[in-house]
Structures are given as C-alpha cells and as structure tokens.
Amino acid sequence: MYKILIADDHPLFREAISNVIHTSFPDCELLETQTLESALETTLEHDDLDLILLDLNMPGMNGLNGLITLRNESPTIPVVIVSAEEDKQIVLQAITYGAVGFITKSSSREQMTDALKQILAGNVYLPSDIIRSNSPETRRQPRHDDNRIAPEALSSLTRRQLLVLERMSTGESNKQIAYNLNIAETTVKAHVSAILRKLNVHNRIQAVLSAGNINFSEYLKR
C-alpha cells in the first residue's frame, strides 16, 4: 500500500488526482496540503511517505525554490512536480533540482495513470511531448558548458547507442525504447549503461539534459 501526499492549493485538482490514484491503487493512503509550509510539516510527521505530488504554484513555493526546500528537508522522499507549466526548460530544471518526474495538469487521465505507475516503479517520468519540442524560446536559451557533450564523446557512440540516446532524450522509458527499436529491454539497459560511461555522466537525467540540443540526424548519417 502506497502513502502519497498531494500538495496543491486547488481543491478540484486534488479531487481529480485523488480519483486517478484510487482507480489504479485502491488501497493507497492519501494526504493533502495546500501550502509549502503545511507540506513541510506533513513530511516531518510522515517520514514513511512513498511520494509527494507537488504543485509549482501553490502558496510558499516561489517556483522551483519550493522544490529545493522540500528536497533539502526530506531528501529520502521522492517528489514529482504536477503543474500547468509546460516550458521545456522548467521541466528539465525540476529534474535537475531533484524531482523524479514532471506531470502536466493538461495530461489525460490515462497519461497521469501511466506516469504514476512508472514513477512508483522507480522510474523517472518526463512528458515526452514537451521534451520533444524545440520552440524558438528553447533554442535561444544558452546551455551551460557543463551540460554539453563533447563531439568526440558523441562520435564514440555506436549507431544503436545513438538511437537509444535519441529516444531517451524524448522521455521514453527502457520498455518503450525496446518496443520501438524492436530489441530486448535488457539490451536497452546495456546500451544505456554504455552511453552513460562514454558520455561520462552519472545517470539517465544528466544524459537527457546533455542531449537536449543534439542534432541526431547528423550523427546518424555516419
């Protein structure tokens, strides 16, 4: 049985997400708060929480600063951002600051259910439609040097590894990549491990952030 905190100041959304959760996890215990302060208090009282669903814009949050505060106070409890925000850079920053997922409030019931199942299974969830987007605003934003992948590191990847990295960068899970590339999931995991080693990054999220501005079609022409 899971124990989940819904931290959101909109009663209708709390009710909606509660219904989604109870449909898939009928024995789940749900707690609710409406401010960052009350969320912090609740996490101190319930250190056995399995997940926190955190609204970016509720009172006290101050954007992603609220996420950082919550992660500092309760570093062992996974946090998922649930927000109406659909800016790619905000999504990626949330993951960089420690969130294990980002669910948009415009998601369908099926998408939210799938996201929660992936997250509770220990995976990171990213909204693939947003991660795939390349809006002018996104392209104009400079990337930090420490997030760039050196050309020689990219060149060291095999064609299959490039295909896996390309799908990783759109938010696909190992299972989805295996299906789309018609290979075994264990093979995908092996490719992911090789990709992380060759790119000298520690986890999947760092690889995704680094791959944000790569023109895969150019490298796949080799």
Short mmCIF file of C-alpha atoms in Angstrom, two decimals, residues 5-139:
data_model
loop_
_atom_site.label_atom_id
_atom_site.label_comp_id
_atom_site.label_asym_id
_atom_site.label_seq_id
_atom_site.Cartn_x
_atom_site.Cartn_y
_atom_site.Cartn_z
CA LEU A 5 0.98 13.41 -0.29
CA ILE A 6 -0.88 15.69 -2.69
CA ALA A 7 0.37 19.25 -2.17
CA ASP A 8 -1.83 21.56 -4.25
CA ASP A 9 -3.99 24.58 -3.43
CA HIS A 10 -6.74 23.76 -5.93
CA PRO A 11 -9.44 21.55 -4.36
CA LEU A 12 -10.79 20.41 -7.73
CA PHE A 13 -7.40 19.22 -8.91
CA ARG A 14 -6.72 17.45 -5.60
CA GLU A 15 -10.02 15.65 -6.04
CA ALA A 16 -9.22 14.78 -9.66
CA ILE A 17 -5.75 13.39 -8.95
CA SER A 18 -7.11 11.52 -5.92
CA ASN A 19 -9.62 9.79 -8.19
CA VAL A 20 -6.88 8.87 -10.65
CA ILE A 21 -4.72 7.40 -7.88
CA HIS A 22 -7.52 5.45 -6.22
CA THR A 23 -8.56 3.92 -9.54
CA SER A 24 -5.13 2.36 -10.06
CA PHE A 25 -4.11 1.99 -6.41
CA PRO A 26 -7.35 1.47 -4.44
CA ASP A 27 -5.53 0.77 -1.16
CA CYS A 28 -3.38 3.91 -1.39
CA GLU A 29 -3.40 6.26 1.61
CA LEU A 30 -3.64 9.90 0.53
CA LEU A 31 -2.74 13.03 2.48
CA GLU A 32 -3.45 16.57 1.28
CA THR A 33 -1.92 20.01 1.91
CA GLN A 34 -2.43 23.42 0.33
CA THR A 35 0.83 25.29 1.06
CA LEU A 36 4.55 24.56 1.06
CA GLU A 37 4.67 25.19 4.82
CA SER A 38 1.99 22.58 5.52
CA ALA A 39 3.68 20.18 3.09
CA LEU A 40 6.94 20.50 5.02
CA GLU A 41 5.12 19.87 8.29
CA THR A 42 3.40 16.81 6.85
CA THR A 43 6.65 15.29 5.61
CA LEU A 44 8.12 15.65 9.09
CA GLU A 45 5.10 13.92 10.61
CA HIS A 46 5.01 11.18 7.96
CA ASP A 47 8.54 10.17 7.05
CA ASP A 48 7.15 6.95 5.53
CA LEU A 49 5.67 8.76 2.52
CA ASP A 50 6.26 6.96 -0.76
CA LEU A 51 5.70 10.01 -2.95
CA ILE A 52 4.92 13.73 -2.92
CA LEU A 53 2.92 15.30 -5.76
CA LEU A 54 3.95 18.94 -5.63
CA ASP A 55 2.27 21.91 -7.34
CA LEU A 56 4.76 24.53 -8.54
CA ASN A 57 2.46 27.50 -7.96
CA MET A 58 0.82 26.92 -4.59
CA PRO A 59 1.46 29.42 -1.74
CA GLY A 60 5.04 29.47 -0.46
CA MET A 61 6.57 27.68 -3.43
CA ASN A 62 8.32 30.60 -5.16
CA GLY A 63 8.73 28.45 -8.22
CA LEU A 64 11.38 25.75 -8.07
CA ASN A 65 12.78 27.16 -4.81
CA GLY A 66 9.99 25.30 -3.02
CA LEU A 67 11.12 22.04 -4.58
CA ILE A 68 14.69 22.67 -3.43
CA THR A 69 13.49 23.43 0.11
CA LEU A 70 11.40 20.27 0.26
CA ARG A 71 14.22 18.12 -1.10
CA ASN A 72 16.61 19.57 1.47
CA GLU A 73 14.20 18.92 4.34
CA SER A 74 13.10 15.44 3.21
CA PRO A 75 15.76 14.11 0.83
CA THR A 76 14.60 10.48 1.01
CA ILE A 77 11.03 11.12 -0.17
CA PRO A 78 10.58 11.17 -3.98
CA VAL A 79 8.94 14.34 -5.31
CA VAL A 80 7.00 14.72 -8.55
CA ILE A 81 6.09 18.15 -9.89
CA VAL A 82 2.46 18.42 -11.01
CA SER A 83 1.93 21.73 -12.79
CA ALA A 84 0.17 23.62 -15.56
CA GLU A 85 3.65 24.78 -16.62
CA GLU A 86 4.68 23.36 -20.00
CA ASP A 87 8.02 25.06 -20.61
CA LYS A 88 10.72 22.55 -21.51
CA GLN A 89 13.42 24.34 -19.54
CA ILE A 90 11.28 24.37 -16.38
CA VAL A 91 10.63 20.64 -16.77
CA LEU A 92 14.34 19.88 -17.13
CA GLN A 93 15.30 22.23 -14.29
CA ALA A 94 12.81 20.47 -11.99
CA ILE A 95 14.53 17.15 -12.71
CA THR A 96 17.95 18.75 -12.22
CA TYR A 97 16.81 20.01 -8.79
CA GLY A 98 15.80 16.54 -7.66
CA ALA A 99 12.27 15.81 -8.86
CA VAL A 100 11.74 12.24 -10.08
CA GLY A 101 9.07 13.27 -12.55
CA PHE A 102 7.02 16.07 -14.06
CA ILE A 103 3.30 15.65 -14.79
CA THR A 104 1.43 18.42 -16.59
CA LYS A 105 -2.10 19.22 -15.45
CA SER A 106 -3.24 19.08 -19.06
CA SER A 107 -2.37 15.35 -19.16
CA SER A 108 -5.18 12.91 -19.79
CA ARG A 109 -6.31 10.51 -17.09
CA GLU A 110 -4.51 7.70 -18.92
CA GLN A 111 -1.27 9.70 -19.13
CA MET A 112 -1.38 10.55 -15.42
CA THR A 113 -2.02 6.91 -14.55
CA ASP A 114 0.88 5.76 -16.70
CA ALA A 115 3.16 8.43 -15.21
CA LEU A 116 2.31 7.42 -11.63
CA LYS A 117 2.84 3.74 -12.38
CA GLN A 118 6.26 4.46 -13.91
CA ILE A 119 7.31 6.67 -11.00
CA LEU A 120 6.12 4.26 -8.30
CA ALA A 121 8.02 1.51 -10.14
CA GLY A 122 11.19 3.53 -9.60
CA ASN A 123 11.49 5.22 -12.99
CA VAL A 124 11.79 8.89 -13.87
CA TYR A 125 8.85 10.29 -15.84
CA LEU A 126 9.15 13.17 -18.31
CA PRO A 127 6.31 14.48 -20.52
CA SER A 128 7.55 13.27 -23.90
CA ASP A 129 5.59 15.83 -25.95
CA ILE A 130 7.28 18.71 -24.10
CA ILE A 131 10.75 17.13 -24.13
CA ARG A 132 10.47 16.63 -27.91
CA SER A 133 9.50 20.25 -28.51
CA ASN A 134 12.02 22.67 -29.98
CA SER A 135 10.31 26.02 -29.63
CA PRO A 136 12.19 29.18 -30.63
CA GLU A 137 12.32 30.17 -26.97
CA THR A 138 14.00 26.89 -26.09
CA ARG A 139 16.55 27.14 -28.89
#
